[in-house]
Coordinates of C-alpha atoms in Angstrom, one line a residue:
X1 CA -26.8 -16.4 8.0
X2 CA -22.9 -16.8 7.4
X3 CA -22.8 -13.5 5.6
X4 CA -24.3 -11.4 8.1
X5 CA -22.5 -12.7 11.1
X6 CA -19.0 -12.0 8.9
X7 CA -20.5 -8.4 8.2
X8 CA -21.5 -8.0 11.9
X9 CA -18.4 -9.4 13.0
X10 CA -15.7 -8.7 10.6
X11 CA -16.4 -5.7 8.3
X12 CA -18.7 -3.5 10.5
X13 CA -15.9 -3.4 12.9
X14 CA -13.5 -2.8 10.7
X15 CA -15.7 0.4 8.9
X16 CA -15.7 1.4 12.7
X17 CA -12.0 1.4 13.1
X18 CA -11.9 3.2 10.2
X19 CA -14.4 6.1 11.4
X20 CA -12.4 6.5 14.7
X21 CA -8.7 6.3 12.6
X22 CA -10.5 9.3 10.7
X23 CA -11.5 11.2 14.0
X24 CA -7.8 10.5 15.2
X25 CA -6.1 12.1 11.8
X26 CA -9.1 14.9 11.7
X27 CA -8.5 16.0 15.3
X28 CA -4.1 16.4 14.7
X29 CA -4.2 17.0 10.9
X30 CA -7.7 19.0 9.9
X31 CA -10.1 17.9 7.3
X32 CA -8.0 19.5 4.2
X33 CA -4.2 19.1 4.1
X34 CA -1.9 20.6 1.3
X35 CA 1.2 19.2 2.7
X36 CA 1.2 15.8 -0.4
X37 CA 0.6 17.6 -3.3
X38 CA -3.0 18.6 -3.3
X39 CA -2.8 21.7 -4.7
X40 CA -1.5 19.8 -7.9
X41 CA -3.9 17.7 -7.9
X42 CA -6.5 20.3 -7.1
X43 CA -5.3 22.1 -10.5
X44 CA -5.5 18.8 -12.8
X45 CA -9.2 18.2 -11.7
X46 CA -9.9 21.7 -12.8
X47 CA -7.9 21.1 -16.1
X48 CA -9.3 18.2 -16.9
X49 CA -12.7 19.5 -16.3
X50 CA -12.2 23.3 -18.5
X51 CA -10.0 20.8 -21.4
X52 CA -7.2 23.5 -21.0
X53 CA -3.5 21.5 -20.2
X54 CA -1.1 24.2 -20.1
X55 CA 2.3 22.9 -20.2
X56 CA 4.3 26.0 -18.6
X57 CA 4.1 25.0 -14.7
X58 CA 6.5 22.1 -15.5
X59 CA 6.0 20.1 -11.9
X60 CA 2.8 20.2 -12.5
X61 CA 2.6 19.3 -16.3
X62 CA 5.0 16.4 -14.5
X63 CA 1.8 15.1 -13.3
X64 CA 0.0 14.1 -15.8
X65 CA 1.6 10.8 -16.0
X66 CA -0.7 10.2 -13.5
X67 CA -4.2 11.5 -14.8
X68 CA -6.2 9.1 -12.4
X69 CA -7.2 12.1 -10.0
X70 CA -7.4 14.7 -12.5
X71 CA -9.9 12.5 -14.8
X72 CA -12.1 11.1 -12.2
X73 CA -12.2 14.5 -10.5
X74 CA -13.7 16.2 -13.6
X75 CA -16.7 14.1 -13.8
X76 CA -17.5 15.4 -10.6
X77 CA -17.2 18.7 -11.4
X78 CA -19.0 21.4 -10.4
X79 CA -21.4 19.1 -8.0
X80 CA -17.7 18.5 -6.0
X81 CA -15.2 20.5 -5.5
X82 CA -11.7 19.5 -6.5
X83 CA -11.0 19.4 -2.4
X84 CA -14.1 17.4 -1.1
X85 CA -13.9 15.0 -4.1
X86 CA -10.0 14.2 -3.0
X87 CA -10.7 14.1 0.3
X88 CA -14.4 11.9 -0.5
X89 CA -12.4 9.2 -2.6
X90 CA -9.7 8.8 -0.5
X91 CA -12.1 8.4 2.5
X92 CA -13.7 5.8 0.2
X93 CA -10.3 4.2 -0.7
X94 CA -9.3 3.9 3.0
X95 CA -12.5 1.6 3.6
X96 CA -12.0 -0.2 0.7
X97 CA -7.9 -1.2 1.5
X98 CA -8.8 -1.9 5.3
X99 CA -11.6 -4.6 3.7
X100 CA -9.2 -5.5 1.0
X101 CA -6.1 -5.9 3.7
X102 CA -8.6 -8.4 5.6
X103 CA -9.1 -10.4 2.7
X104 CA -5.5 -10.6 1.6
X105 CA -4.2 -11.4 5.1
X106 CA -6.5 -14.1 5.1
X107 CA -5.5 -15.4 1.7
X108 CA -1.8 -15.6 3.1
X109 CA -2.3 -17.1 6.9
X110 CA -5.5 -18.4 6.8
X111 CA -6.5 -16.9 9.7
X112 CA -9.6 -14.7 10.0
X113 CA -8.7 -13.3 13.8
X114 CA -5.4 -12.5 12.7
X115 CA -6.2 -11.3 9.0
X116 CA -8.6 -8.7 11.1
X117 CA -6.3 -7.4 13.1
X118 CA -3.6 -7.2 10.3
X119 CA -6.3 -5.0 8.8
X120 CA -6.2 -2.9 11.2
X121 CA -2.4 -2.5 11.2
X122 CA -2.9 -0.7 8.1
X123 CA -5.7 1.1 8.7
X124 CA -4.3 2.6 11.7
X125 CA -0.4 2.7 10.9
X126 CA 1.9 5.9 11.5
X127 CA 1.5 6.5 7.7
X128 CA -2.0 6.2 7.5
X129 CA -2.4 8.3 10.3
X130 CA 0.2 10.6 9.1
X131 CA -0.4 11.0 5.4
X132 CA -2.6 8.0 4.1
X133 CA -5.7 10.5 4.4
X134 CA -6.7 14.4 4.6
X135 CA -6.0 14.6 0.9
X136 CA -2.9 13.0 1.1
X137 CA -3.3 10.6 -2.7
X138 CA -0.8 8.0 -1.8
X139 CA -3.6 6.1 -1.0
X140 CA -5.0 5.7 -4.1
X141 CA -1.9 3.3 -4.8
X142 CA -2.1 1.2 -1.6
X143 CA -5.5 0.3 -2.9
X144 CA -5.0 -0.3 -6.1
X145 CA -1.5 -2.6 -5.3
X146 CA -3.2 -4.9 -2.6
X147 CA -6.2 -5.6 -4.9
X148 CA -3.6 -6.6 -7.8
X149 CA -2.1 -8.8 -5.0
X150 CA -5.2 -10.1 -4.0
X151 CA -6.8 -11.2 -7.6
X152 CA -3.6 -13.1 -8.6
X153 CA -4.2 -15.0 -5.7
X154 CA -7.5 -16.1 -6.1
X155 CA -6.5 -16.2 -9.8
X156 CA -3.9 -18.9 -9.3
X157 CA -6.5 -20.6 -6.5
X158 CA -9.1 -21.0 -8.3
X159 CA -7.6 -21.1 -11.6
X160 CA -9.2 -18.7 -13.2
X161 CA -7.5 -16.9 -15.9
X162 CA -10.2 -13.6 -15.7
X163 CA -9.1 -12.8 -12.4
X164 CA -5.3 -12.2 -14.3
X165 CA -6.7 -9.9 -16.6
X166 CA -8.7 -8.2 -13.8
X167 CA -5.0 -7.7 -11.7
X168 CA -3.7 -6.8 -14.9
X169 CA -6.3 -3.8 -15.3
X170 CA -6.0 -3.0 -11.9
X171 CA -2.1 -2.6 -12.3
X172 CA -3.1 -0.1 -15.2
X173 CA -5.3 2.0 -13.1
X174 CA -2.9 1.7 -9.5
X175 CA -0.2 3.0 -12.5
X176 CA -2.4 6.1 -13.2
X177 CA -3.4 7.2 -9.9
X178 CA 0.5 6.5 -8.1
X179 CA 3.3 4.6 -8.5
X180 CA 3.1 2.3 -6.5
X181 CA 0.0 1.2 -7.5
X182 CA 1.7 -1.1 -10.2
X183 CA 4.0 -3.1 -8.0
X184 CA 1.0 -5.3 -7.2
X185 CA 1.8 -6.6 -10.8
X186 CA 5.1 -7.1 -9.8
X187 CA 4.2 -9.8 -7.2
X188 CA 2.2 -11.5 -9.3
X189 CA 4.8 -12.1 -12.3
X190 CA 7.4 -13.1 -9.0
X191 CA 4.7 -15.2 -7.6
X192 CA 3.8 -17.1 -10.9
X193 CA 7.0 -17.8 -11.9
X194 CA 7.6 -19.5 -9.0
X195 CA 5.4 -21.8 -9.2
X196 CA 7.5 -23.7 -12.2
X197 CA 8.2 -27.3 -11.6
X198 CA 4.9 -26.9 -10.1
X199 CA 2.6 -26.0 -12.9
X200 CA 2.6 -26.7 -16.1
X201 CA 5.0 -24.4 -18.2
X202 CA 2.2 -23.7 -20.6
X203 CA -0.3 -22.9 -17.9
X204 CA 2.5 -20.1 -16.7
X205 CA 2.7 -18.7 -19.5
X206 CA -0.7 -18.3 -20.7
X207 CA -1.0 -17.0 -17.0
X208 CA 1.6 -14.5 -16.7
X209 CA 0.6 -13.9 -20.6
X210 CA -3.6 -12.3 -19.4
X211 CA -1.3 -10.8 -16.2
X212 CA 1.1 -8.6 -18.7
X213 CA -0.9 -8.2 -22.1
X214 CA -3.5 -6.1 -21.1
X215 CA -1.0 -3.8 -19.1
X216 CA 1.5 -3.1 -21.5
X217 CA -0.8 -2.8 -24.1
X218 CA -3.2 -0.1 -22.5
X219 CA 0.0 1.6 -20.6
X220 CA 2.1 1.5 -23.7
X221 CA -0.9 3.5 -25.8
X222 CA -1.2 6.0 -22.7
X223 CA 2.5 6.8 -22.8
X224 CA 2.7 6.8 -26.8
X225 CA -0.5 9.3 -26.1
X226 CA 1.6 11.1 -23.4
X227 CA 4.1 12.1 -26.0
X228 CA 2.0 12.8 -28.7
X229 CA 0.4 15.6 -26.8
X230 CA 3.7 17.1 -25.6
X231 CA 3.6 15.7 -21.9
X232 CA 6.8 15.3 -20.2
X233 CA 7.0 11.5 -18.7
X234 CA 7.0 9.6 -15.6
X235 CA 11.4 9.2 -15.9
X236 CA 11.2 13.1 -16.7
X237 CA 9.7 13.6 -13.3
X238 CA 11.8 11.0 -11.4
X239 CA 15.0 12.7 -12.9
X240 CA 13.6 16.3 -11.3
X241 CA 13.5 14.6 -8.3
X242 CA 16.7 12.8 -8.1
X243 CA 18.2 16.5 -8.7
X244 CA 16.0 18.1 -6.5
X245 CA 16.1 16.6 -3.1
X246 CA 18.7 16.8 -0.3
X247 CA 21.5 14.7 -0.2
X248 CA 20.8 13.8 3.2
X249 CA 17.6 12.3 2.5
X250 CA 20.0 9.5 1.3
X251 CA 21.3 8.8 4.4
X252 CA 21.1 5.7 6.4
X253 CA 19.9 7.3 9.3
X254 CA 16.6 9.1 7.2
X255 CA 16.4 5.4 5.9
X256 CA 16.2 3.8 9.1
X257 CA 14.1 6.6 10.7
X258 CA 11.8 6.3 8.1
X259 CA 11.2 2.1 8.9
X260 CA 11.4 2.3 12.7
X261 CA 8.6 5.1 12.7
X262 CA 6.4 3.9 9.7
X263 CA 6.8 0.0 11.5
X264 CA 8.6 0.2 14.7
X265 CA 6.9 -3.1 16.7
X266 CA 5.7 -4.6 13.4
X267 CA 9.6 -4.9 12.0
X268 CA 10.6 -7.2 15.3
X269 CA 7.5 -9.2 14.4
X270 CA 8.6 -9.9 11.2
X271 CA 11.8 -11.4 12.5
X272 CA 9.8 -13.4 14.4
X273 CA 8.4 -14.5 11.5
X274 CA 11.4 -15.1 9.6
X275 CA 12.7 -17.3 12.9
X276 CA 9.6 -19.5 12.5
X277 CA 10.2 -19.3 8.6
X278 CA 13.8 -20.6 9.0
X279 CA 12.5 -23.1 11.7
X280 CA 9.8 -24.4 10.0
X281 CA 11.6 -24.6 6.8
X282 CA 9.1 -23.4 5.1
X283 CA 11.4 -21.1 2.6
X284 CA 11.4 -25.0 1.1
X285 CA 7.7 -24.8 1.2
X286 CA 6.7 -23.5 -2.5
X287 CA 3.5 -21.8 -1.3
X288 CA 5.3 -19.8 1.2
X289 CA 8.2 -18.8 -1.4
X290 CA 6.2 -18.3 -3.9
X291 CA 3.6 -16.1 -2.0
X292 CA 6.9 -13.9 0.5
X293 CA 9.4 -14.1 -2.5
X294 CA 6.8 -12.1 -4.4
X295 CA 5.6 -9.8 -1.7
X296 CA 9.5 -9.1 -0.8
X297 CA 10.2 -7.9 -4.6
X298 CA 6.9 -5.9 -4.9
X299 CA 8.4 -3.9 -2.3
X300 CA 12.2 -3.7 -3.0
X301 CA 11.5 -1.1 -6.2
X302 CA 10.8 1.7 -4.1
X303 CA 14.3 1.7 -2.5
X304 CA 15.6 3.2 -5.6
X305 CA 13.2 5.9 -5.4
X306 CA 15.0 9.1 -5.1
X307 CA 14.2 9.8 -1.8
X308 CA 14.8 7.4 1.1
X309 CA 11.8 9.3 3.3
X310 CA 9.7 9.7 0.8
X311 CA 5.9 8.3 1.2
X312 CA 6.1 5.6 -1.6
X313 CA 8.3 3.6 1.0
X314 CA 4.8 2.5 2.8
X315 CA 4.3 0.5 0.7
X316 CA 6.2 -2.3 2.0
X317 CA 4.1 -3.0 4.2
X318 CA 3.4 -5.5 1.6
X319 CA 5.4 -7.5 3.8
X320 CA 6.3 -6.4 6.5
X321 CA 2.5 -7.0 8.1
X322 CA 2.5 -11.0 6.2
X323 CA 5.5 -11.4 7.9
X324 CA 4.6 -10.1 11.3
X325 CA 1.2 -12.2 11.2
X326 CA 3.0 -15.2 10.3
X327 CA 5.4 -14.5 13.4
X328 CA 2.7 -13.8 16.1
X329 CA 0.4 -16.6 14.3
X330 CA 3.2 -19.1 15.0
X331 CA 4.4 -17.2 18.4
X332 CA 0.5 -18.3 19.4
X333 CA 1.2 -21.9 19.4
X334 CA 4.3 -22.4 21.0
X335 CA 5.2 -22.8 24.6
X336 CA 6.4 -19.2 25.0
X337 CA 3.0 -17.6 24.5
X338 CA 2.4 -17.5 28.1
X339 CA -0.2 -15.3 29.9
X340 CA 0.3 -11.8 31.4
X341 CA -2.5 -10.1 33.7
X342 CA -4.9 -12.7 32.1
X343 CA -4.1 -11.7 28.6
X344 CA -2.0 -14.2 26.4
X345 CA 1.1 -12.4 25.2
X346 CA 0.2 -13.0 21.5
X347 CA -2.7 -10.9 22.2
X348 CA -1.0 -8.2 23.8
X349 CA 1.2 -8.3 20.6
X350 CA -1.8 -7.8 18.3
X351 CA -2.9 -4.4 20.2
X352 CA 1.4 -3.0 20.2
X353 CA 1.4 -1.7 16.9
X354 CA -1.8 0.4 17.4
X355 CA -0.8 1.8 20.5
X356 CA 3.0 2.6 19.1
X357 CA 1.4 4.0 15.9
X358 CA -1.0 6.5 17.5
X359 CA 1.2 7.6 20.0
X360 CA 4.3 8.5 17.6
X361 CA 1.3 10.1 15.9
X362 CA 0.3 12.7 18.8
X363 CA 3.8 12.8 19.3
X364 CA 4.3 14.2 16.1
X365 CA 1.2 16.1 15.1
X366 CA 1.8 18.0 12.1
X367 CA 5.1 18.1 12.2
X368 CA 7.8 15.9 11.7
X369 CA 8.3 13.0 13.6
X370 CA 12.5 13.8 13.6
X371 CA 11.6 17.6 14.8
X372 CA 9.3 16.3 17.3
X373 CA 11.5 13.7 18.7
X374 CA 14.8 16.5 18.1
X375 CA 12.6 19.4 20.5
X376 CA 11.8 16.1 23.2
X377 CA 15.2 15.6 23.4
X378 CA 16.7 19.3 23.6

């Protein structure tokens, strides 16, 4: 009886706000959209599937580093084609993180309300809305990141060393679909290692041990294969993009843009959360260190990514939604969340980042958000 009033309650809504996220991004964007590489992609599905890897279109030879798509695509091939396949798996992946995102919020705060509606910050945030689907493969490493995250933490709950291995092979796959689908492996070394004093040394390193081994030794045969074949690699491609993007991309104000519009509300939640953090002392708190210390450095990588504005920065909402959760979850018990028109302001916090992420949405269409906001204010 428990399981179906969670599935009534908690994932049928959330599969709902997922349908009407994909009406909103259909409606602006189209079904099909070539604007994040999906012609690329569309070409290594049909290479994998006719076992002919020319190497003279070098950006997209650069691909292959990340064969996820390409591989996966072929066995689908010719029932799918390379577009509907894309834009089938990445409708399946969006589900997927929105479910995943519940249970991973709950993991951290506890909460079930707010673990929902953190959910649904990601499922229906500016850069889902604006690139997360209609072919746009970032996805793919969202998904694979938070369900690293998510089995080193019930890993290290329930002590179960399988659940290691599992993040482990989960890395491996989040590292062959997009990049940032390993820096869920990156929390977890963060996070275990911060739990010494706590554990017992030997128990950390067998841990960290089934959450490395089976990475490194699968990646390390992939790249070694790479080579062998004549492949260019994944620091080939970063270099052609540190020489091939614009200078100003660099620049603080493309930085900040980028945060403000990918965040905007859910940033000043976060300080709120940090101000209960600091208040609380909970940054003395191991639980809390160990689980934000390892969220904040699965996130800091992509800062050195070559481009500022570049979509890898999502994923930090890693921890910018923990954070924000932890601020309106704490917000919620203190004398300051008085009511407004009947609703508690905690709840009106819970529907901001919604409304803010739709609207700069519409606002932008398929453009730019900077043009858009550039033409409103000439």
């Amino acid at each position: 009886m428990a399981d179906k009033t969670f599935l009534k309650k908690t994932i049928i809504p959330l599969i709902v706000i997922d349908m009407i996220v994909l009406a909103i991004i259909f409606s602006v964007s189209g079904i099909y959209n070539d604007k994040v590489d999906t012609s690329i992609y569309v070409s290594q599905i049909n290479q994998f599937e006719q076992g002919s890897f020319p190497l003279e279109n070098s950006k997209a030879a650069l691909r292959f580093f990340k064969p996820f798509y390409g591989v996966v695509g072929s066995w689908f091939t010719p029932l799918l084609s390379p577009y509907t396949f894309i834009l089938l798996i990445n409708i399946f992946f969006l589900f997927a993180l929105t479910i995943l995102s519940f249970f991973l919020f709950k993991e951290i705060i506890a909460d079930d309300r707010l673990a929902f509606w953190g959910a649904i910050w990601v499922a229906a945030g500016y850069p889902m809305l604006k690139y997360g689907i209609a072919l746009g493969t970032d996805i793919s490493g969202w998904f694979f990141a938070v369900a690293t995250v998510l089995a080193v933490l019930i890993g290290a709950r329930e002590n179960r060393t399988r659940c290691f291995v599992l993040a482990s092979l989960l890395g491996f796959l989040g590292a062959l679909a997009k990049e940032n689908g390993v820096l869920g492996l990156i929390f977890g070394g963060v996070y275990l290692l911060a739990h010494i004093g706590l554990w017992d040394f030997k128990k950390i390193i067998k841990a960290m041990a089934y959450l490395s081994v089976p990475f490194f030794a699968l990646y390390g045969f992939f790249i070694f294969l790479m080579s062998w074949l004549g492949f260019p690699t994944f620091f080939d491609w970063y270099a052609l993009n540190l020489s091939s993007y614009a200078r100003e991309y660099y620049k603080l104000f493309y930085f900040l843009g980028v945060e403000l519009s990918s965040f905007h509300v859910i940033l000043f939640f976060g300080l709120i959360g940090i101000y209960y953090i600091v208040k609380r002392k909970d940054f003395f708190n191991r639980k809390w260190l160990a689980i934000f210390l390892g969220l904040f450095m699965s996130s800091l990588p992509v800062l050195a990514w070559p481009i500022f504005i570049s979509r890898i920065l999502y994923v930090q909402f890693l921890i910018f939604v923990p954070l924000a959760l932890y601020g309106v979850y704490h917000f919620s018990l203190s004398g300051a969340n008085k009511k407004i028109l009947g609703l508690k302001l905690s709840d009106i916090m819970l529907f901001m980042p919604i409304i803010a992420s739709v609207a700069l949405f519409l606002l932008s269409g398929t453009d730019s958000l900077f043009e858009a906001l550039k033409n409103l204010l000439n």
